[in-house]
Tab-separated table of N, CA and C in Angstrom:
chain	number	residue	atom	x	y	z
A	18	UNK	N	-21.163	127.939	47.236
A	18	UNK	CA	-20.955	127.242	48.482
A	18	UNK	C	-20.773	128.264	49.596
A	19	UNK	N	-21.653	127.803	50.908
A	19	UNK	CA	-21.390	128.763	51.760
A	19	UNK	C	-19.799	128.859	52.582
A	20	UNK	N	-19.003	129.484	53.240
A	20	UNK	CA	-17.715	129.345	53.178
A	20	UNK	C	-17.849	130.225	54.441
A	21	UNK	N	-17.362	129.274	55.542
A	21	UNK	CA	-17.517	129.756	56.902
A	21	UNK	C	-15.961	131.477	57.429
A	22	UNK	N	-16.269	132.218	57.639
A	22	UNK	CA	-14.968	132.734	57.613
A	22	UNK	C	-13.972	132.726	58.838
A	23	UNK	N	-15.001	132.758	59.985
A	23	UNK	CA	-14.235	132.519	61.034
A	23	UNK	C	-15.204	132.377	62.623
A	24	UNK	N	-14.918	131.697	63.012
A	24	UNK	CA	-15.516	131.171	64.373
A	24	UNK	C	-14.966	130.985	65.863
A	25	UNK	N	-15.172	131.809	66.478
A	25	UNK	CA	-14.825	131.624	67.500
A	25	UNK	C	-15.784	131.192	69.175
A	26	UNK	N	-15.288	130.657	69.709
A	26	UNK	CA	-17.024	130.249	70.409
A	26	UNK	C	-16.132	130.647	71.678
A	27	UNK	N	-17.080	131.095	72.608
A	27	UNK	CA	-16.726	131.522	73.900
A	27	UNK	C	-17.028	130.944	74.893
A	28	UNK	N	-16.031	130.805	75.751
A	28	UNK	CA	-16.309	130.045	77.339
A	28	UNK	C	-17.866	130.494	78.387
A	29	UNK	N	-19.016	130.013	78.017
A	29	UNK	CA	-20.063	130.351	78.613
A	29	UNK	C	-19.628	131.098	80.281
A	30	UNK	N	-20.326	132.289	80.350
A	30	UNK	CA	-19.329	132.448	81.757
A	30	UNK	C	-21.052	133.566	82.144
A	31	UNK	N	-21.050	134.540	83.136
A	31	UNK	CA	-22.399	134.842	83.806
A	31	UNK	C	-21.996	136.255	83.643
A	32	UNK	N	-21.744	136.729	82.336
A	32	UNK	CA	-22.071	137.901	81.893
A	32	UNK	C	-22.775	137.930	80.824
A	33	UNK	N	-23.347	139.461	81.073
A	33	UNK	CA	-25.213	139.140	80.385
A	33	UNK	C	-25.032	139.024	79.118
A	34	UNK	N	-26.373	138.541	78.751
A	34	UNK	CA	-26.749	138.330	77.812
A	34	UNK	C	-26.655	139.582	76.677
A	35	UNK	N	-25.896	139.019	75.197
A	35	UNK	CA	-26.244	140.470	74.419
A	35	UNK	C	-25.862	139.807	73.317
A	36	UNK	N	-25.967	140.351	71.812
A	36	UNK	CA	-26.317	140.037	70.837
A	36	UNK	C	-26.300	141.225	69.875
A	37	UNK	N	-25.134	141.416	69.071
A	37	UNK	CA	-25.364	142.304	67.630
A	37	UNK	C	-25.024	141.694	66.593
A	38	UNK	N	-26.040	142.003	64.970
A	38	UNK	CA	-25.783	141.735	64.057
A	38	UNK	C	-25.424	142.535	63.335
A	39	UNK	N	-24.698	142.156	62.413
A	39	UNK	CA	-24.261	143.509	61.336
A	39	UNK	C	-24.315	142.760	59.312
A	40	UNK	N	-24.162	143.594	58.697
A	40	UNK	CA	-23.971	142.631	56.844
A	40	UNK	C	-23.339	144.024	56.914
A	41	UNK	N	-21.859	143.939	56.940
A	41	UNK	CA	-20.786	144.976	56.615
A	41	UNK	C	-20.137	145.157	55.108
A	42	UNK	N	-20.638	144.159	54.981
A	42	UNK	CA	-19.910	144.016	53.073
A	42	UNK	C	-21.108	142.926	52.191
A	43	UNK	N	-20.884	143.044	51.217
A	43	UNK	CA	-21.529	142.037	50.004
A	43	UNK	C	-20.230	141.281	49.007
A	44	UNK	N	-20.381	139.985	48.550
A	44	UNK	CA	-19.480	139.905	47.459
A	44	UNK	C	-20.450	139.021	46.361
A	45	UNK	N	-19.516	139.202	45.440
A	45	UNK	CA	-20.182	138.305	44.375
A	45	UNK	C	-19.610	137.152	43.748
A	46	UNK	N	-20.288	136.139	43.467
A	46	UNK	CA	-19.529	134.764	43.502
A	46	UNK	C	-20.234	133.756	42.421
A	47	UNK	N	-19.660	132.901	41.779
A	47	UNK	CA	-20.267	132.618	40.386
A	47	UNK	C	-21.316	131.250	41.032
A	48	UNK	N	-22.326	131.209	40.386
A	48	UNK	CA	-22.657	129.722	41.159
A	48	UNK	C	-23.683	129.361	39.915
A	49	UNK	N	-23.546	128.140	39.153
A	49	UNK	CA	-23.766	127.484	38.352
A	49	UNK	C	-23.696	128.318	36.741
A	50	UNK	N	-22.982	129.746	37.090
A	50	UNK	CA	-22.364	130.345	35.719
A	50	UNK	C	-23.262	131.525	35.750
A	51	UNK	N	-24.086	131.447	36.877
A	51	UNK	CA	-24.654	132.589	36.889
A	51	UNK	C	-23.426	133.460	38.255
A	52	UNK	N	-24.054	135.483	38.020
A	52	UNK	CA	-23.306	135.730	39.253
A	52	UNK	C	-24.359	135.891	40.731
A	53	UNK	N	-23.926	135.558	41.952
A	53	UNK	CA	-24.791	135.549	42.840
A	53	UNK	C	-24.217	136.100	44.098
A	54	UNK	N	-25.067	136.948	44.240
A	54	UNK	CA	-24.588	138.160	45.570
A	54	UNK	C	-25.089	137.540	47.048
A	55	UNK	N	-23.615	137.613	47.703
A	55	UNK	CA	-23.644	136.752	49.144
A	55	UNK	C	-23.461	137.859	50.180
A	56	UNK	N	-24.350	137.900	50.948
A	56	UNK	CA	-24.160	139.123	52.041
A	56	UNK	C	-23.492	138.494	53.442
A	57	UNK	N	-22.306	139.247	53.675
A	57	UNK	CA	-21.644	138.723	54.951
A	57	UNK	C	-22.099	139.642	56.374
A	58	UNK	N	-22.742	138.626	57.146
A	58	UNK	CA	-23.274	138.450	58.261
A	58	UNK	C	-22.075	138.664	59.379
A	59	UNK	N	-22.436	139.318	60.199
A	59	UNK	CA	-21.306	139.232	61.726
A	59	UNK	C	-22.202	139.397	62.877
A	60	UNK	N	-21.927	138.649	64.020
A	60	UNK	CA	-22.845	138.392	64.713
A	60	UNK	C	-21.869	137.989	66.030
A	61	UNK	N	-22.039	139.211	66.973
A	61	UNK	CA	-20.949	138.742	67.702
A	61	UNK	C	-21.970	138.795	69.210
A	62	UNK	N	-21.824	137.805	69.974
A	62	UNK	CA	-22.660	137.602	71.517
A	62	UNK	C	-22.356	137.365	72.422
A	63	UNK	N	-22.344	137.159	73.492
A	63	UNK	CA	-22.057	136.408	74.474
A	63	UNK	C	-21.446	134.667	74.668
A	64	UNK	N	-22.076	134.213	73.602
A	64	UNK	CA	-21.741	133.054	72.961
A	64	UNK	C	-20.769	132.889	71.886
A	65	UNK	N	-20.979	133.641	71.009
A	65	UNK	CA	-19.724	133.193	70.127
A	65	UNK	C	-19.963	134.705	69.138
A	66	UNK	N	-18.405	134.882	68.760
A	66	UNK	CA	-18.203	135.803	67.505
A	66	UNK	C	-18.286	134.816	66.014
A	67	UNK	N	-19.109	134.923	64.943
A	67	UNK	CA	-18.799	134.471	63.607
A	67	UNK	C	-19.583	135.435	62.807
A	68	UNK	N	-18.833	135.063	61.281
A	68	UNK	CA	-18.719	135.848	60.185
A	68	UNK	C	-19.261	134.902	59.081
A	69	UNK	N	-20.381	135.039	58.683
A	69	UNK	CA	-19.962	133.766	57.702
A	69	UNK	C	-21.629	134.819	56.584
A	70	UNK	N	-21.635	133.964	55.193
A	70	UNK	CA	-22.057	134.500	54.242
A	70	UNK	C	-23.798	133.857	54.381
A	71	UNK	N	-24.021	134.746	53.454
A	71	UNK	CA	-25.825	134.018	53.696
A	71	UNK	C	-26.106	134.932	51.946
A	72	UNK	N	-26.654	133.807	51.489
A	72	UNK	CA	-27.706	135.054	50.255
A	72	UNK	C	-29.367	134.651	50.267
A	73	UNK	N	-30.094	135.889	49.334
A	73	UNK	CA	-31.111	136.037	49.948
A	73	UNK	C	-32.546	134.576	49.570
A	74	UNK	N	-31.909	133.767	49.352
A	74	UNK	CA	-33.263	132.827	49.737
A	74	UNK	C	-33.152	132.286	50.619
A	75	UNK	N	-31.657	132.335	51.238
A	75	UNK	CA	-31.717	131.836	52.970
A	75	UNK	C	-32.053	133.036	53.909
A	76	UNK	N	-32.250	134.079	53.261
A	76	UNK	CA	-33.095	135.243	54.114
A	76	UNK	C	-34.716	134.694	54.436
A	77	UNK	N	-34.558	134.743	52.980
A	77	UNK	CA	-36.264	134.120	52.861
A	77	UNK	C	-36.406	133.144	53.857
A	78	UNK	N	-35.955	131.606	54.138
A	78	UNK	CA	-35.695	131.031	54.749
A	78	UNK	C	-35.844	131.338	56.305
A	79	UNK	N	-35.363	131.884	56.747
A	79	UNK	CA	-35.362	132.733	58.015
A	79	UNK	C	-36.443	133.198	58.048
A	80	UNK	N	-36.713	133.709	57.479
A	80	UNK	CA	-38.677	134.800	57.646
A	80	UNK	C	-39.814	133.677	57.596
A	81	UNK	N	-39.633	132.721	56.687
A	81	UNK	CA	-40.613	132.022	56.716
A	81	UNK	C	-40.568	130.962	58.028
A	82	UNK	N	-39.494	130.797	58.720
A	82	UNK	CA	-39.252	129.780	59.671
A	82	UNK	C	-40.044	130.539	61.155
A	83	UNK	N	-39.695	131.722	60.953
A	83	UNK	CA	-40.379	132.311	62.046
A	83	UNK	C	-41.796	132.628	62.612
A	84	UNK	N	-42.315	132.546	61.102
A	84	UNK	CA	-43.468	133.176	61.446
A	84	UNK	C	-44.339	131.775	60.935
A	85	UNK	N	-43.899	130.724	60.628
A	85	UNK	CA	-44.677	129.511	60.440
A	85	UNK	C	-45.171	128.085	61.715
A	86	UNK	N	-46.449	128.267	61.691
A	86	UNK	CA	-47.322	127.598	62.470
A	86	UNK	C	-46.898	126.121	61.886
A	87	UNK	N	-47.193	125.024	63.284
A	87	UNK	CA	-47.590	123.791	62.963
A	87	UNK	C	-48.649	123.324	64.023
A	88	UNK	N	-48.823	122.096	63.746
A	88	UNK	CA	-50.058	121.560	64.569
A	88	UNK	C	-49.026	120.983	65.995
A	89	UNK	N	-47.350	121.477	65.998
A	89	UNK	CA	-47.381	120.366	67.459
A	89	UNK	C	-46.490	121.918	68.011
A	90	UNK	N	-46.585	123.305	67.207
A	90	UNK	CA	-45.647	124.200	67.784
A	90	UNK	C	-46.391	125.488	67.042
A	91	UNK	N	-46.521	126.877	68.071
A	91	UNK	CA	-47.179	127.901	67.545
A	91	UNK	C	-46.209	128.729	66.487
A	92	UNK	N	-45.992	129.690	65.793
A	92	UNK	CA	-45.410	129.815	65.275
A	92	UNK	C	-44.269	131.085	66.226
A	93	UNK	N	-43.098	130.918	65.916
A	93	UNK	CA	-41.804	131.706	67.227
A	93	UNK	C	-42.460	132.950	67.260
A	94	UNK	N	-42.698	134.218	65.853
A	94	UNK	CA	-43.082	135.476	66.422
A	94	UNK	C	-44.615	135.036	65.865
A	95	UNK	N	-45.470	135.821	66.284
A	95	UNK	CA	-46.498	136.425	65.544
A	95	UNK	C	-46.812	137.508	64.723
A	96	UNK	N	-45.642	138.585	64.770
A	96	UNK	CA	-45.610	139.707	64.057
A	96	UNK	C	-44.092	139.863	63.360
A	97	UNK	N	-43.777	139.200	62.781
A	97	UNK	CA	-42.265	139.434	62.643
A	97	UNK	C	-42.352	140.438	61.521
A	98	UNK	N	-40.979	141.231	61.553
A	98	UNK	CA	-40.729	141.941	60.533
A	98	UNK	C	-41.269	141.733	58.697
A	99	UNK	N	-40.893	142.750	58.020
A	99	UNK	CA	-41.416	142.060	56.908
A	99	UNK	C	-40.064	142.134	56.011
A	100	UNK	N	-39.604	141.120	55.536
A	100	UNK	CA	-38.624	140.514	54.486
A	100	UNK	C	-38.363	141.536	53.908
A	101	UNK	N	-37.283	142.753	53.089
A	101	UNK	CA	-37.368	143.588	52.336
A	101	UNK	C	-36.989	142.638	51.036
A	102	UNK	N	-37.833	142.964	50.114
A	102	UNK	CA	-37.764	142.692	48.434
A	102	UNK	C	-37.667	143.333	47.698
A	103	UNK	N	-36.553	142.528	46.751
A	103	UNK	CA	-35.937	143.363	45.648
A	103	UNK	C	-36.847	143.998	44.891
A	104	UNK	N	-36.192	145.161	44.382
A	104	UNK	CA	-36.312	145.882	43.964
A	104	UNK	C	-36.430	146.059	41.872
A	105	UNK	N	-37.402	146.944	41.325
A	105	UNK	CA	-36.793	146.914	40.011
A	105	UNK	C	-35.593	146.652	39.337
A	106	UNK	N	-34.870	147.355	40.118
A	106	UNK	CA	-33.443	147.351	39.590
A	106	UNK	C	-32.743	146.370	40.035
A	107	UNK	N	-33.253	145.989	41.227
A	107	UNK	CA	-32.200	144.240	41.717
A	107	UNK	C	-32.619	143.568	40.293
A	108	UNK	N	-34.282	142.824	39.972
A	108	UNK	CA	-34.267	142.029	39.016
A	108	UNK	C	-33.585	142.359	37.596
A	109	UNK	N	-33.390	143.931	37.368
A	109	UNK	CA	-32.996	143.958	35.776
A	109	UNK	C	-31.829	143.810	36.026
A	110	UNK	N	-30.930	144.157	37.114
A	110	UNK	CA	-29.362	144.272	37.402
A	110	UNK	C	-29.068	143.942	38.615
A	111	UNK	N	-29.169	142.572	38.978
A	111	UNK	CA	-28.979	142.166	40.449
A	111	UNK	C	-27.452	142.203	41.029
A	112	UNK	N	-26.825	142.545	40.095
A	112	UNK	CA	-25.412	142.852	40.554
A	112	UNK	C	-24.962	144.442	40.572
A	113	UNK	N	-25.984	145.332	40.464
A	113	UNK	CA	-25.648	146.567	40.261
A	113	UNK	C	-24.863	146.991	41.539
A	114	UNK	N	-23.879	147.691	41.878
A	114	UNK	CA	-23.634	148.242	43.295
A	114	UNK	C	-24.745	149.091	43.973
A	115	UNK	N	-25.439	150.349	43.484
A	115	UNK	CA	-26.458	150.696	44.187
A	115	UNK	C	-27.812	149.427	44.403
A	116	UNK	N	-27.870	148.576	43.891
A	116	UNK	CA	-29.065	148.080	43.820
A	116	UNK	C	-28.342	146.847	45.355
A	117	UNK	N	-27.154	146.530	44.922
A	117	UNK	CA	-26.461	145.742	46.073
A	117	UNK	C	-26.439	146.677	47.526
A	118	UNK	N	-26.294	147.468	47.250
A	118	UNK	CA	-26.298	148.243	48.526
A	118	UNK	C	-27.180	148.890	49.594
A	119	UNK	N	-28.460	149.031	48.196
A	119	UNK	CA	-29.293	149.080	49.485
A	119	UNK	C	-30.009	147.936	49.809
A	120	UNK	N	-29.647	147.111	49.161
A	120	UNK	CA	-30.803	145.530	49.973
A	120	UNK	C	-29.541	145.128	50.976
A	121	UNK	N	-28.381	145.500	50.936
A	121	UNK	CA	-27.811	144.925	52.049
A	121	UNK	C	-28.052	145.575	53.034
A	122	UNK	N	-28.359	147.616	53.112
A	122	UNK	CA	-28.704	147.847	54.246
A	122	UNK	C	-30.260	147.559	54.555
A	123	UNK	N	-31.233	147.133	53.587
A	123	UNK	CA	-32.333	146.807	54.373
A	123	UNK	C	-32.213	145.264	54.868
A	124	UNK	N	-31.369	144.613	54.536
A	124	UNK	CA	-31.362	143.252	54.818
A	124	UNK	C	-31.239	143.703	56.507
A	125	UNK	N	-29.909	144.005	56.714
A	125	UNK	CA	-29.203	144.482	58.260
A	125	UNK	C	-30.351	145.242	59.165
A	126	UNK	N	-31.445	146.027	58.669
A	126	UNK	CA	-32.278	146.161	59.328
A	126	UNK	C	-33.469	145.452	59.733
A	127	UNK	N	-33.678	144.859	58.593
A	127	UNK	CA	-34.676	143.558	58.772
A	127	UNK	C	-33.782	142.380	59.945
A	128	UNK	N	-32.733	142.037	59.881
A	128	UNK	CA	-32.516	141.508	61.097
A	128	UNK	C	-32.340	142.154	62.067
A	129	UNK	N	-32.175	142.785	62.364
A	129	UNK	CA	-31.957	144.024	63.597
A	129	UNK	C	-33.382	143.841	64.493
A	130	UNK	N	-34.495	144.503	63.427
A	130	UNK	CA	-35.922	144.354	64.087
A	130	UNK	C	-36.232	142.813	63.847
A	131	UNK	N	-35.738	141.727	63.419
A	131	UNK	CA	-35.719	140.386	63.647
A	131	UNK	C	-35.619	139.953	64.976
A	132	UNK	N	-34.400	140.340	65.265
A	132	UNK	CA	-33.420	140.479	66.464
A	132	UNK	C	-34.622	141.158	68.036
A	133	UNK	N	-35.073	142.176	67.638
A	133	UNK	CA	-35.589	142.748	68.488
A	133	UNK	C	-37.039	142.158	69.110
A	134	UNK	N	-38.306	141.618	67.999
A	134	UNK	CA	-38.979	141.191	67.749
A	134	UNK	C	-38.688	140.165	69.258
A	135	UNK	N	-37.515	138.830	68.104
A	135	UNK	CA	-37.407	137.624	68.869
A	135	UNK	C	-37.181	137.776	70.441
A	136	UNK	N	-36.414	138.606	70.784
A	136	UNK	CA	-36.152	138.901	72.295
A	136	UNK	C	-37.317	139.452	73.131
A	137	UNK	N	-38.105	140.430	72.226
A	137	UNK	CA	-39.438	140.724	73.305
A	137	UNK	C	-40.095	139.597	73.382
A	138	UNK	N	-40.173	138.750	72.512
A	138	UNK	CA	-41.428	137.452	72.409
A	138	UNK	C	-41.044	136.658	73.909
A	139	UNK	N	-39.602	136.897	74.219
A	139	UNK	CA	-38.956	136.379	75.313
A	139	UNK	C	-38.406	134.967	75.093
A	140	UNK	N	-37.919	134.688	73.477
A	140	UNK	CA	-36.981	133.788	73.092
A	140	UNK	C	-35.473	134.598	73.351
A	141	UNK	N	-34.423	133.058	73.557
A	141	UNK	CA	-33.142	133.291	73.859
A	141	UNK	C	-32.324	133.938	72.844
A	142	UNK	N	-31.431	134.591	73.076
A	142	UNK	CA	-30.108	134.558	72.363
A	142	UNK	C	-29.736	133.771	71.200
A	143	UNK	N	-29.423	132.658	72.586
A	143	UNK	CA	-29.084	131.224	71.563
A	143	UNK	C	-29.971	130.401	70.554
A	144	UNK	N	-31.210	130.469	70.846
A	144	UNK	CA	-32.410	130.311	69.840
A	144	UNK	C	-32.530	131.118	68.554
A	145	UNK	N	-31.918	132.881	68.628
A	145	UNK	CA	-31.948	133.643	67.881
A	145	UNK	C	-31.150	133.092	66.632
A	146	UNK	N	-29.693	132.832	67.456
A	146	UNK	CA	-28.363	132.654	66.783
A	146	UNK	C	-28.760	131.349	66.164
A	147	UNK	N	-29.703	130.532	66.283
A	147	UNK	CA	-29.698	129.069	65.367
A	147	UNK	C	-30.840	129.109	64.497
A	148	UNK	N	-31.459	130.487	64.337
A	148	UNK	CA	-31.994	130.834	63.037
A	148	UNK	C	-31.323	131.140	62.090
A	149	UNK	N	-29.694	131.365	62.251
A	149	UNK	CA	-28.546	131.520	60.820
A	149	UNK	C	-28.159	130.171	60.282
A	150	UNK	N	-28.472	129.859	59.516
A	150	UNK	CA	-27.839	128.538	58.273
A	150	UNK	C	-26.089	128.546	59.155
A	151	UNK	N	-25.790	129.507	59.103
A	151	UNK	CA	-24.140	129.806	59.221
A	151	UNK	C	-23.834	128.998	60.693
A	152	UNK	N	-24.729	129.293	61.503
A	152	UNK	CA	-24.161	129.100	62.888
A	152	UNK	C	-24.579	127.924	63.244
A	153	UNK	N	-24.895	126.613	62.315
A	153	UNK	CA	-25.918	125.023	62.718
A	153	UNK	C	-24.747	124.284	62.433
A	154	UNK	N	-23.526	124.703	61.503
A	154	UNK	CA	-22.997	123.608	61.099
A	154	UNK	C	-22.700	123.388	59.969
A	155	UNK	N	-21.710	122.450	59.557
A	155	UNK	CA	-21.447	122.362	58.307
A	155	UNK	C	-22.674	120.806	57.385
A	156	UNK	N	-23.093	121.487	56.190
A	156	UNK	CA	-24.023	120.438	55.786
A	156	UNK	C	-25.401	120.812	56.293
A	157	UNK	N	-25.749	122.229	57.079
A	157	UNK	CA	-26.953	122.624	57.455
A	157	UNK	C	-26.775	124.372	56.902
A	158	UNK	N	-27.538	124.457	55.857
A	158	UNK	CA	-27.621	125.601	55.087
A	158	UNK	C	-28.500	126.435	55.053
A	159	UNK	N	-30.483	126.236	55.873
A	159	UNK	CA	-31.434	126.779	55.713
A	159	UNK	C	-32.216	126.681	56.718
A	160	UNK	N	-32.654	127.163	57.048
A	160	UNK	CA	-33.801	126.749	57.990
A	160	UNK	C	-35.465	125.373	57.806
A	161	UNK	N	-35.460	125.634	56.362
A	161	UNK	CA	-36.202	124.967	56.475
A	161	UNK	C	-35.800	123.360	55.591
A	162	UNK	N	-34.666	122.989	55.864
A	162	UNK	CA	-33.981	122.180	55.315
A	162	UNK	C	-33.156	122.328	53.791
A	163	UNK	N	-33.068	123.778	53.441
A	163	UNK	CA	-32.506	124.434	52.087
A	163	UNK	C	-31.153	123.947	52.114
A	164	UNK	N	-30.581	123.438	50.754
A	164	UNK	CA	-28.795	123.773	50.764
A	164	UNK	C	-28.423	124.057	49.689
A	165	UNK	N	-26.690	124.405	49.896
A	165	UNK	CA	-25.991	125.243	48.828
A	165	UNK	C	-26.640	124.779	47.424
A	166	UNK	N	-27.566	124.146	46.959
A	166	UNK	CA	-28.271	124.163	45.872
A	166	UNK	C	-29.557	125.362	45.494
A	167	UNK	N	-29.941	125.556	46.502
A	167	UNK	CA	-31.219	126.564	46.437
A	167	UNK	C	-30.421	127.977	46.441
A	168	UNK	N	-29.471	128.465	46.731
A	168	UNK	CA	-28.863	129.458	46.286
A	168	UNK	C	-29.869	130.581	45.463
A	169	UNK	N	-30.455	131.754	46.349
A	169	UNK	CA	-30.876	132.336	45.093
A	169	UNK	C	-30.259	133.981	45.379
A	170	UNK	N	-31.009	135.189	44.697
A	170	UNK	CA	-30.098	135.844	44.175
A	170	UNK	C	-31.160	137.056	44.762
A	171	UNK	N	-30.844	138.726	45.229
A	171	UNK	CA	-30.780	139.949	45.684
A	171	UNK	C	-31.442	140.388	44.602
Protein backbone atom coordinates (compact mmCIF):
# COMPACT_ATOMS: atom_id res chain seq x y z
CA UNK A 1 0.00 0.00 0.00
CA UNK A 2 1.15 3.32 -0.96
CA UNK A 3 1.49 5.37 2.43
CA UNK A 4 1.47 9.10 2.02
CA UNK A 5 4.30 10.55 4.43
CA UNK A 6 3.68 14.00 4.59
CA UNK A 7 1.99 16.91 2.78
CA UNK A 8 2.07 20.14 2.95
CA UNK A 9 0.42 22.47 0.30
CA UNK A 10 1.28 26.09 0.03
CA UNK A 11 -0.58 29.36 -0.12
CA UNK A 12 -0.35 30.03 -4.03
CA UNK A 13 1.36 33.47 -3.82
CA UNK A 14 3.57 35.26 -7.18
CA UNK A 15 6.82 33.79 -6.54
CA UNK A 16 8.29 31.95 -9.39
CA UNK A 17 7.81 29.08 -10.48
CA UNK A 18 10.31 26.09 -9.43
CA UNK A 19 10.29 22.52 -8.92
CA UNK A 20 12.88 19.79 -7.45
CA UNK A 21 12.73 16.15 -7.28
CA UNK A 22 14.77 13.94 -5.33
CA UNK A 23 14.40 9.48 -4.31
CA UNK A 24 16.69 10.04 -1.13
CA UNK A 25 16.12 6.60 0.31
CA UNK A 26 14.54 3.10 -0.79
CA UNK A 27 12.66 0.70 1.65
CA UNK A 28 11.44 -2.62 1.45
CA UNK A 29 8.01 -3.78 2.23
CA UNK A 30 6.24 -7.20 2.01
CA UNK A 31 3.33 -7.17 -0.48
CA UNK A 32 1.45 -10.35 -1.12
CA UNK A 33 4.56 -12.38 0.70
CA UNK A 34 6.70 -11.34 -1.75
CA UNK A 35 9.53 -8.45 -0.80
CA UNK A 36 8.97 -5.19 -2.85
CA UNK A 37 11.25 -2.18 -3.09
CA UNK A 38 9.43 1.31 -2.74
CA UNK A 39 11.46 4.34 -3.72
CA UNK A 40 10.69 7.55 -1.71
CA UNK A 41 10.07 10.50 -3.86
CA UNK A 42 10.42 14.30 -2.48
CA UNK A 43 9.27 16.89 -4.49
CA UNK A 44 9.24 20.16 -3.11
CA UNK A 45 7.71 23.49 -5.42
CA UNK A 46 6.18 26.35 -5.31
CA UNK A 47 3.01 24.53 -4.76
CA UNK A 48 3.43 22.10 -2.31
CA UNK A 49 6.29 20.08 -0.37
CA UNK A 50 5.42 16.01 -0.33
CA UNK A 51 7.18 12.82 0.31
CA UNK A 52 5.41 9.95 -0.51
CA UNK A 53 6.58 6.30 -2.01
CA UNK A 54 6.24 5.10 -5.64
CA UNK A 55 7.70 1.54 -6.93
CA UNK A 56 8.78 0.81 -10.24
CA UNK A 57 5.66 -0.12 -12.34
CA UNK A 58 4.28 3.19 -11.34
CA UNK A 59 7.56 4.48 -12.88
CA UNK A 60 6.65 2.60 -15.80
CA UNK A 61 3.36 4.19 -15.56
CA UNK A 62 4.67 7.64 -15.76
CA UNK A 63 6.84 6.98 -18.97
CA UNK A 64 4.22 5.44 -20.73
CA UNK A 65 1.63 8.29 -19.87
CA UNK A 66 3.90 10.73 -21.37
CA UNK A 67 4.89 9.74 -24.32
CA UNK A 68 1.39 8.14 -25.35
CA UNK A 69 -0.68 9.48 -28.30
CA UNK A 70 -4.52 9.48 -28.65
CA UNK A 71 -6.86 10.40 -31.35
CA UNK A 72 -8.43 13.53 -29.18
CA UNK A 73 -4.70 14.57 -27.52
CA UNK A 74 -0.96 14.51 -28.98
CA UNK A 75 1.16 12.79 -26.86
CA UNK A 76 2.74 15.51 -23.62
CA UNK A 77 6.60 14.95 -24.74
CA UNK A 78 7.72 13.64 -27.97
CA UNK A 79 11.13 12.71 -26.84
CA UNK A 80 10.95 11.83 -23.31
CA UNK A 81 13.64 10.30 -21.45
CA UNK A 82 14.19 6.65 -21.53
CA UNK A 83 12.87 4.55 -18.39
CA UNK A 84 16.14 3.00 -16.79
CA UNK A 85 15.70 -0.99 -16.55
CA UNK A 86 16.65 -3.35 -14.29
CA UNK A 87 19.35 -4.77 -14.38
CA UNK A 88 20.83 -8.60 -14.20
CA UNK A 89 21.24 -8.42 -10.83
CA UNK A 90 17.89 -6.49 -9.96
CA UNK A 91 16.04 -9.73 -11.56
CA UNK A 92 18.30 -12.48 -9.77
CA UNK A 93 18.35 -10.26 -6.45
CA UNK A 94 15.90 -7.45 -6.57
CA UNK A 95 16.50 -6.69 -3.07
CA UNK A 96 20.23 -6.59 -3.25
CA UNK A 97 21.50 -3.10 -1.75
CA UNK A 98 23.90 -2.40 -4.68
CA UNK A 99 21.40 -3.48 -7.20
CA UNK A 100 18.76 -1.12 -5.00
CA UNK A 101 20.97 1.60 -5.24
CA UNK A 102 21.75 2.15 -8.35
CA UNK A 103 18.20 1.97 -9.92
CA UNK A 104 17.30 4.42 -7.31
CA UNK A 105 19.98 6.77 -8.55
CA UNK A 106 19.00 6.19 -12.15
CA UNK A 107 15.40 6.37 -11.27
CA UNK A 108 16.19 10.23 -9.70
CA UNK A 109 17.80 10.98 -12.90
CA UNK A 110 15.33 9.74 -15.19
CA UNK A 111 12.98 12.13 -13.44
CA UNK A 112 15.19 14.97 -13.29
CA UNK A 113 15.54 14.84 -17.28
CA UNK A 114 11.64 13.99 -17.02
CA UNK A 115 11.37 17.13 -15.21
CA UNK A 116 13.44 19.02 -17.67
CA UNK A 117 12.05 17.57 -20.90
CA UNK A 118 8.34 18.51 -19.54
CA UNK A 119 9.20 22.22 -18.86
CA UNK A 120 10.96 22.89 -22.26
CA UNK A 121 7.85 21.31 -24.08
CA UNK A 122 6.41 24.43 -22.12
CA UNK A 123 4.04 22.28 -19.82
CA UNK A 124 3.38 23.59 -16.16
CA UNK A 125 4.75 22.77 -12.91
CA UNK A 126 1.51 21.76 -11.78
CA UNK A 127 0.87 19.43 -14.78
CA UNK A 128 4.39 17.97 -14.00
CA UNK A 129 3.45 17.36 -10.29
CA UNK A 130 0.08 15.34 -11.38
CA UNK A 131 2.15 12.89 -13.26
CA UNK A 132 3.01 11.36 -9.50
CA UNK A 133 0.32 8.63 -8.39
CA UNK A 134 1.40 10.30 -4.89
CA UNK A 135 0.28 13.81 -5.51
CA UNK A 136 -3.72 12.89 -7.23
CA UNK A 137 -5.00 11.62 -4.08
CA UNK A 138 -5.95 8.99 -2.10
CA UNK A 139 -7.52 5.88 -4.23
CA UNK A 140 -5.48 7.29 -7.39
CA UNK A 141 -2.24 5.20 -7.66
CA UNK A 142 -1.06 5.34 -11.52
CA UNK A 143 -1.30 7.18 -14.23
CA UNK A 144 -2.85 5.10 -16.35
CA UNK A 145 -5.53 4.00 -13.98
CA UNK A 146 -2.96 1.34 -11.99
CA UNK A 147 -3.54 0.57 -8.11
CA UNK A 148 -1.92 -0.71 -5.03
CA UNK A 149 -2.61 -4.10 -6.80
CA UNK A 150 -0.23 -3.75 -9.79
CA UNK A 151 2.61 -3.18 -7.44
CA UNK A 152 5.65 -4.34 -9.22
CA UNK A 153 9.22 -4.71 -8.30
CA UNK A 154 13.14 -2.87 -9.21
Amino acid sequence: MIHERRATIAAHDSRAEHCTVSIPRTETCRVDGAEVTVYIVAIESHLCAHTFELCYAQFCGIDASVATETEDAPAHLQNPPALPRPGLLAWLNPTHPQSVGRMREALELYVRRLQDEWLQAGHSVEGFLLLFPGLRGAGSHGPAGTDDQSRGEA
